[in-house]
Coordinates of C-alpha atoms in Angstrom, one line a residue:
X1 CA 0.0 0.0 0.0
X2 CA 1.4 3.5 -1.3
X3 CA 1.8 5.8 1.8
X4 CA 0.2 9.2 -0.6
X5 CA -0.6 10.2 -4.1
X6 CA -1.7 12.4 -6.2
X7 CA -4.1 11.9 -8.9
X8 CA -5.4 15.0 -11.7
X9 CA -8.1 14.0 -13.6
X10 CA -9.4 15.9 -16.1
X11 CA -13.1 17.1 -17.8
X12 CA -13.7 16.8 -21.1
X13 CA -14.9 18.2 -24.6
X14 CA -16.6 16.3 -27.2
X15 CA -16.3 17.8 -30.7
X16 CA -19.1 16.6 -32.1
X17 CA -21.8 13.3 -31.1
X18 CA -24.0 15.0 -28.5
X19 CA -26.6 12.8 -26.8
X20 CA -26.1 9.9 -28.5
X21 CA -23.4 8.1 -26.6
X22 CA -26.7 6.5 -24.9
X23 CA -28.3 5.7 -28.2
X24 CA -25.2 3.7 -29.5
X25 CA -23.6 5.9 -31.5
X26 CA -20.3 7.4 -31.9
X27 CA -19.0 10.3 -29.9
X28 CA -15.8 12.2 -30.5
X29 CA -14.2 13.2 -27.3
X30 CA -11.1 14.5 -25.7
X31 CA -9.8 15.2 -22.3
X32 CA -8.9 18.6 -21.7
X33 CA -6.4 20.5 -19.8
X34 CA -8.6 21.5 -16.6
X35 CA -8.5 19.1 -14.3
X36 CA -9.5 18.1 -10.8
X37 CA -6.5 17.4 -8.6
X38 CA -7.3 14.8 -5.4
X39 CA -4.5 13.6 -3.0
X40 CA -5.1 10.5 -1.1
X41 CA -3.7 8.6 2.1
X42 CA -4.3 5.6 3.8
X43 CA -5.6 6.6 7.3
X44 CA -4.9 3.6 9.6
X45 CA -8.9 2.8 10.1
X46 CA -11.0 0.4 8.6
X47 CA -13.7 2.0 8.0
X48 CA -14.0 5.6 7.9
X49 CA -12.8 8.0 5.2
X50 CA -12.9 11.7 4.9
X51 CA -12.9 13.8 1.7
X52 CA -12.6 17.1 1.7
X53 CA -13.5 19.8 -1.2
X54 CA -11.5 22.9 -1.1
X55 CA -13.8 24.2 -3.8
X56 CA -17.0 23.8 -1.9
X57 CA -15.4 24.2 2.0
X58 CA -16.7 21.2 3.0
X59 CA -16.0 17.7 4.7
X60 CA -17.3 14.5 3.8
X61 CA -17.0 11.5 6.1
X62 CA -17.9 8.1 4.7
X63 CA -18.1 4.8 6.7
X64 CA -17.4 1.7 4.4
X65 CA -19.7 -0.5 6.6
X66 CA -23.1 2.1 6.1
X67 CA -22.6 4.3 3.0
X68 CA -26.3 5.9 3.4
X69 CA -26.6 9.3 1.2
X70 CA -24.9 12.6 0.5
X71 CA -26.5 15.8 1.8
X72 CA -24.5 17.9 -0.6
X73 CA -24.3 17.5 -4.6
X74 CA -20.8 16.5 -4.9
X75 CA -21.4 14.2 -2.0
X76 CA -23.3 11.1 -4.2
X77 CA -20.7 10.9 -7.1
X78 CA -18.4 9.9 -4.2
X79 CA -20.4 7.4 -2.1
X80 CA -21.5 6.4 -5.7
X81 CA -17.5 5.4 -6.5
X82 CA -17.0 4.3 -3.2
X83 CA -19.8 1.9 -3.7
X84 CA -19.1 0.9 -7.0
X85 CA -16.0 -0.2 -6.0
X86 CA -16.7 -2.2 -3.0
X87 CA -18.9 -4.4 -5.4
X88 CA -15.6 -5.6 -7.4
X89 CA -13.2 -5.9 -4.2
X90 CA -13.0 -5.7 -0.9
X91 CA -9.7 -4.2 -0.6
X92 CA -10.5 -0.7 -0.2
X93 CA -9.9 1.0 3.9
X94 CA -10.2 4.0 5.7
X95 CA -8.6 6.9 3.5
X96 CA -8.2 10.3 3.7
X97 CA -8.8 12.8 0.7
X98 CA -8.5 16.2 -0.4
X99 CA -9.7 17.7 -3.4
X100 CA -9.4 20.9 -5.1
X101 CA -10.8 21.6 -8.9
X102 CA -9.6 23.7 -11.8
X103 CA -12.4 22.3 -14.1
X104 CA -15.0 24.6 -14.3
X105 CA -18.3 23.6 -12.6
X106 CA -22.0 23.4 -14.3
X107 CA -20.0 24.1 -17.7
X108 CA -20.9 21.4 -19.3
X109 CA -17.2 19.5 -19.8
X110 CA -18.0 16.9 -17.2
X111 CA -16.7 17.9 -13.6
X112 CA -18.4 14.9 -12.5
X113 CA -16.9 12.4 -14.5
X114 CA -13.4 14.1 -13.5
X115 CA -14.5 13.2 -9.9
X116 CA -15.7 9.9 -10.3
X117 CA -12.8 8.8 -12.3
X118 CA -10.2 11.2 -10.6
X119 CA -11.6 8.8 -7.2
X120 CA -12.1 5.5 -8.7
X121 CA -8.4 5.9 -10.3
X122 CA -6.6 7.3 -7.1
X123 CA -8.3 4.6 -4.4
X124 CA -7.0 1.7 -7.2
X125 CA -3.9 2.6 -7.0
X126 CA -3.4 3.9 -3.2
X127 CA -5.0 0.2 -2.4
X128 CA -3.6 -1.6 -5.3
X129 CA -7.0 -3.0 -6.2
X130 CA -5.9 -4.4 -9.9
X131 CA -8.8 -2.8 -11.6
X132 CA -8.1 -2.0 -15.5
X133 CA -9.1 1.4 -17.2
X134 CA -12.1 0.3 -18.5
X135 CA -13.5 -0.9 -14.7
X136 CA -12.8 2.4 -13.8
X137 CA -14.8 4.1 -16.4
X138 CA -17.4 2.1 -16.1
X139 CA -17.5 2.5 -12.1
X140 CA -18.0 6.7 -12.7
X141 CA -20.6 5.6 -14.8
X142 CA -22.7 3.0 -12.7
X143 CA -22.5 6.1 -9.6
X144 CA -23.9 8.2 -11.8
X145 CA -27.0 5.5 -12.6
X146 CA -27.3 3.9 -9.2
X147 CA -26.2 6.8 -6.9
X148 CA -27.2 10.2 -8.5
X149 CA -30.0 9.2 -10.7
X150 CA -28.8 10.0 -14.0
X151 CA -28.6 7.7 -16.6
X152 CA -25.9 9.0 -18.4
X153 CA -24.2 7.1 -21.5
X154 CA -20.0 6.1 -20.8
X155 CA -18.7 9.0 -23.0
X156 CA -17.6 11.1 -20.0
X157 CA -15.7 8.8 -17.9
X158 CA -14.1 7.6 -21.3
X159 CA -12.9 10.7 -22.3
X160 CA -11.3 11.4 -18.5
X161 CA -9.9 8.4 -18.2
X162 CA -8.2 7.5 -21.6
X163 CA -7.6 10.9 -23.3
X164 CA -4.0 12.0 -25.1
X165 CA -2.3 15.2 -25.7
X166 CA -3.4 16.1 -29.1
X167 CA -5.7 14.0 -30.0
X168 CA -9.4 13.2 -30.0
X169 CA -10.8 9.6 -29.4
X170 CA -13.4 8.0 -31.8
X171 CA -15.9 5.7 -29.6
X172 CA -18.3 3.3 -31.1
X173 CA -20.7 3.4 -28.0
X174 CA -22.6 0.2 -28.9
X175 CA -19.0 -1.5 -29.6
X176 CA -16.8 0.6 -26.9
X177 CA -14.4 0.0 -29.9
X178 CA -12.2 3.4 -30.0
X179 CA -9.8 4.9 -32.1
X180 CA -7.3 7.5 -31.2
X181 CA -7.4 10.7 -34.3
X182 CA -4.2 13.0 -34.4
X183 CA -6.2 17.1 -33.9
X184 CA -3.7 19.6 -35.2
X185 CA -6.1 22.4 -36.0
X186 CA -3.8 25.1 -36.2
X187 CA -4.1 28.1 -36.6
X188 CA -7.6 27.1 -35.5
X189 CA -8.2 26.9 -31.2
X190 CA -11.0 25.7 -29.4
X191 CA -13.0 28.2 -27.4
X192 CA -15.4 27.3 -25.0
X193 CA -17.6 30.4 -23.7
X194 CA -19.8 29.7 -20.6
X195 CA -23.1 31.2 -20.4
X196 CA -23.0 30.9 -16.7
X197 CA -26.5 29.3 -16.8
X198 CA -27.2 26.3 -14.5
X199 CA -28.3 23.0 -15.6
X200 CA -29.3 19.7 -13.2
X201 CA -29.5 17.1 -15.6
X202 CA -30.6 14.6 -13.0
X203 CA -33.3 16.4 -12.5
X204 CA -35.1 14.8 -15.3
X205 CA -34.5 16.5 -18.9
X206 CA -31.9 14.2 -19.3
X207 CA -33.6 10.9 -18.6
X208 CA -36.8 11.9 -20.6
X209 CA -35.1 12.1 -24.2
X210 CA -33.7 9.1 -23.0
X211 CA -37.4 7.5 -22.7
X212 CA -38.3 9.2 -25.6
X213 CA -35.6 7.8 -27.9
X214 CA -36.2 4.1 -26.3
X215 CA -40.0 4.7 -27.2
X216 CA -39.2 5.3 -30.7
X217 CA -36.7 2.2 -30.9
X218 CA -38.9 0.5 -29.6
X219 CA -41.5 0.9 -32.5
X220 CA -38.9 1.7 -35.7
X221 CA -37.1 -2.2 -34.3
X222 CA -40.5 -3.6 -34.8
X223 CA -41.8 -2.3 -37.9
X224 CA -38.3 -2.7 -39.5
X225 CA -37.9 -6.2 -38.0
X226 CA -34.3 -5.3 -37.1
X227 CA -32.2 -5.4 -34.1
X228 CA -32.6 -3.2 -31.7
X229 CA -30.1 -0.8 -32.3
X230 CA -30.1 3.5 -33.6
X231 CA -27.3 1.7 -36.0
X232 CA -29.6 -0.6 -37.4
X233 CA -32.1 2.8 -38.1
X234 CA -32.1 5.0 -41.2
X235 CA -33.1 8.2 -41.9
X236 CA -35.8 6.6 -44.6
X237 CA -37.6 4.4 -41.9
X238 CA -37.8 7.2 -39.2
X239 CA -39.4 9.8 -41.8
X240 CA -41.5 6.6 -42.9
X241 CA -42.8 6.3 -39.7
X242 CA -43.5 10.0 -39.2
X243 CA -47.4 9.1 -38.6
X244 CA -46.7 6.7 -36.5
X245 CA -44.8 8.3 -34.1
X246 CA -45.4 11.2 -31.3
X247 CA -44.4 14.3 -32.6
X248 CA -41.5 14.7 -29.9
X249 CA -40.4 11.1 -30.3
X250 CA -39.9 11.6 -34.8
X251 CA -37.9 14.5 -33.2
X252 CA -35.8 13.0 -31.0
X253 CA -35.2 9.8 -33.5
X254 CA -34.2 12.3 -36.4
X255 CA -31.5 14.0 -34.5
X256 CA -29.9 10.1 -33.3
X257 CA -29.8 8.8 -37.0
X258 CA -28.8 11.8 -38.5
X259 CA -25.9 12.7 -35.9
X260 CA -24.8 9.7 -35.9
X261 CA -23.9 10.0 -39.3
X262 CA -22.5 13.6 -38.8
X263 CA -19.8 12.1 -36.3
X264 CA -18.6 9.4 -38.9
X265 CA -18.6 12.5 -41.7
X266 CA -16.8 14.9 -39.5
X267 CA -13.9 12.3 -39.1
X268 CA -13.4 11.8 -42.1
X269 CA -12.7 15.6 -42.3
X270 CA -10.6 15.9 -39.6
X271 CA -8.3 13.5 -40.8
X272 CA -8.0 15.3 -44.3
X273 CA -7.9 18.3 -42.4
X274 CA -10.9 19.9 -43.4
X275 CA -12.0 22.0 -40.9
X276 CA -14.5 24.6 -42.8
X277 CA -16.2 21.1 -43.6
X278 CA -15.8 20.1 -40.0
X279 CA -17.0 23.4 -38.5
X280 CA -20.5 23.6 -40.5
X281 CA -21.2 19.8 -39.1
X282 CA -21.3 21.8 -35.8
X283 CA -23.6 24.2 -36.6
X284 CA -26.0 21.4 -38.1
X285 CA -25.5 19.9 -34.7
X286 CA -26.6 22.6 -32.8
X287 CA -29.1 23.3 -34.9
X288 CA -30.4 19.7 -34.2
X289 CA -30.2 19.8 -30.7
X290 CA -31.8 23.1 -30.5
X291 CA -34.8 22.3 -32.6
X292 CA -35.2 18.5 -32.6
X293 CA -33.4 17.4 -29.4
X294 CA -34.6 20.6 -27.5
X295 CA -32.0 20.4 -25.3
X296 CA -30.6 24.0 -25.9
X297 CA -31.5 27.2 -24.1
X298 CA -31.4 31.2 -25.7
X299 CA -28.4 32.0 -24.4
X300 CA -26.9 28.9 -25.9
X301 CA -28.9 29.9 -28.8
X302 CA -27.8 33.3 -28.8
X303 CA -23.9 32.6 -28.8
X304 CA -24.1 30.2 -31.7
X305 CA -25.8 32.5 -34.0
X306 CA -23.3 35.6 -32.6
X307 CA -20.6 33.1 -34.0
X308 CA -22.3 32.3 -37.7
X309 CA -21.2 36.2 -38.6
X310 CA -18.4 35.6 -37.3
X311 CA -15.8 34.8 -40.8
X312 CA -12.9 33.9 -38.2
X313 CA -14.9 31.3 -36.4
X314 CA -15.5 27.7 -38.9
X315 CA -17.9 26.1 -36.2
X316 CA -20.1 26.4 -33.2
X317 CA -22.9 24.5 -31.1
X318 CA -23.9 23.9 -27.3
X319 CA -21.7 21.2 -25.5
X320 CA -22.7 18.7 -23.1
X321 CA -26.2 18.0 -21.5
X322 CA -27.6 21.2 -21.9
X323 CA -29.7 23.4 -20.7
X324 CA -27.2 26.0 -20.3
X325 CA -23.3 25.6 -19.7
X326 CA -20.8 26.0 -23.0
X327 CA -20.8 26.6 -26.6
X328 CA -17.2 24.7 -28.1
X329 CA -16.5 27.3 -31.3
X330 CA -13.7 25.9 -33.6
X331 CA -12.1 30.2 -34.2
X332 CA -8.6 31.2 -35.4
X333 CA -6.4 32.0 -33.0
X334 CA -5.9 35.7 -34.4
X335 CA -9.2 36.5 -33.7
X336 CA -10.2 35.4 -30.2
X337 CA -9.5 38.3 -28.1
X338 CA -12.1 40.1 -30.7
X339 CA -14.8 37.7 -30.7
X340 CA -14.6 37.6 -26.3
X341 CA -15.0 41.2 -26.2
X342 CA -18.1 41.5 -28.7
X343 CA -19.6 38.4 -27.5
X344 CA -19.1 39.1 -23.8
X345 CA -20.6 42.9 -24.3
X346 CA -23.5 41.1 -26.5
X347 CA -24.4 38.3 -24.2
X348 CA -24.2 40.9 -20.9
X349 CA -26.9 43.6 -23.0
X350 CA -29.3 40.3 -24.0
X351 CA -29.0 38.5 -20.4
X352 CA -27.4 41.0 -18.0
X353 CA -25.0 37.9 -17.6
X354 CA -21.3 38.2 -17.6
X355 CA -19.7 35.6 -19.8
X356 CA -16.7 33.5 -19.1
X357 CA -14.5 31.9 -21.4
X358 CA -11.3 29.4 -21.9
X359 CA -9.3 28.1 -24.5
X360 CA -8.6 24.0 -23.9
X361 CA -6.6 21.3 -26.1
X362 CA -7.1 18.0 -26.1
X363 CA -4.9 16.8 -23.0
X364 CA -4.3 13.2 -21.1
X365 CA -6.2 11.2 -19.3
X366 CA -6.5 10.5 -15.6
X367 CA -2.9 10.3 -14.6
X368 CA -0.9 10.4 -10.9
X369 CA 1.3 13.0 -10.5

């Protein structure tokens, strides 16, 4: 046993694939270089272990014999972990943690994930439980189903776990086949802006398209007599089926099958390089999840279409859940410092919001220190 470490572990950015990492499609992911940093310690009892968040000034203590329930947010992605965990091995002991983030909260590039695997990953090897990468990832996600309530899809925890400097990662979600992509964009940056809006995806949203897109499965399987798979779903059936289906639920189907097939397009242009082709697969991407997903908010909304007059900026679109947090614009370098300045005094006149804004590459995975 390791006397203490130190773990960062990072959020992420997904290029393009929104929302359909839980409808088995591909996603296109990459850490980033804002992580969460969490040092750990064996503390010489068996049961109890404190964590404590410098970000949120508070103290968690855990006994490994009762987990019971958080009474703060961050507190259930932990217990979650911790739980998670002690269903693979019963190595883990009393430990003692502190934690301190540089990833920016409620921003949509997946805090969470950074803490679940950021834990999972530091109490493996502090314990030396022999758990491989993809345990790990899959740990962050099963606290996020069975201890926080969201059913998210495994994109997240992926992306935190296995990223690498300079490139992106091309997931098959149905095959959890991936494929590492070199991302040179220069003199192109990525820009996230943050519209400082709040979302709680676990508060529902989030699990409704989910039903919504299982509903329309569901039926499209059947009438097509094909497995049950988005893959297995064209663009043909779907609008074939319009009748048939509930408004919301064509909607929600429409974006899947046609995103997925955005993500395999916009790879191909990334690895010729051909980001203007790239950049207006964003925009139809946002436009989708504004419209058909309804996922988006106005001030989401109002950034993207700021950026379409924009001839310095090739691509934008919301990232993450939704329901506020960033838009990812794909700008040239030369022309960032403009495009803050106009877009912060735009967004603060439309909202009385101040924006805020950071540049990100894509970066490693969870790593010790």
């Amino acid at each position: 046993m390791k006397t203490t470490i130190k773990v960062a572990s990072p959020g992420r950015i997904n290029l393009i694939g929104e929302h359909i990492d839980y409808n088995d499609g591909f996603v296109l992911p990459a850490a980033i270089d804002k992580c969460l940093y969490l040092t750990f310690k064996p503390n010489g009892n068996e049961k109890r272990c404190t964590i404590q968040s410098k970000g949120f000034d508070s103290i968690l203590v855990v006994d490994l014999s009762e987990l019971g329930q958080g009474t703060e947010g961050w507190h259930n992605y932990v217990i979650g972990v911790i739980n998670e965990i002690q269903k693979l091995t019963p190595g883990l002991k009393g430990f003692d943690c502190t934690m301190e983030s540089k990833v920016p909260v409620g921003s949509g590039v997946s805090s969470s994930a950074a803490l679940e695997c950021g834990l999972a990953y530091g109490l493996n090897e502090l314990f030396n439980l022999g758990l491989d990468k993809w345990q790990l990832i899959k740990i962050g996600q099963n606290a996020e189903h069975n201890y926080v309530g969201t059913k998210c899809g495994i994109m997240d925890q992926f992306a935190s776990v296995m990223g690498k400097k300079n490139y992106t990662m091309l997931l098959d979600c149905r095959s959890l086949e991936f494929e590492y992509i070199q991302t040179t964009i220069e003199p192109y940056r990525l820009l996230l802006l943050n519209t400082n809006v709040a979302h709680n995806l676990s508060t529902g949203e989030y699990n409704v398209r989910r039903e919504e897109c299982e509903e329309g499965l569901e039926f499209l399987a059947k009438q097509y007599k094909v497995e049950k798979s988005f893959r297995n779903i064209t663009l043909e059936m779907v609008q074939s089926s319009k009748k048939e289906l509930r408004k919301v639920v064509y909607n929600r189907c429409s974006y899947v099958v046609q995103e997925i097939e955005r993500v395999l397009k916009a790879v191909a242009f990334l690895k010729k390089n051909e980001l203007k082709e790239f950049g207006a697969l964003m925009y139809q991407t946002h436009e989708g999840l504004s419209k058909k997903y309804e996922v988006s908010c106005p001030e989401l909304d109002f950034l993207v279409k700021l950026s379409l007059n924009n001839p310095h900026i090739l691509g934008a679109r919301m990232m993450g859940g939704g329901f506020g947090g960033c838009t990812i614009n794909l700008i040239h370098k030369d022309a960032i410092e403009d495009f803050i300045q106009e877009a912060s005094k735009a967004y603060k006149n439309k909202f009385n919001i101040d924006l805020t804004h950071f540049q990100t590459v894509p970066s490693n995975g969870t790593h010790l220190i």
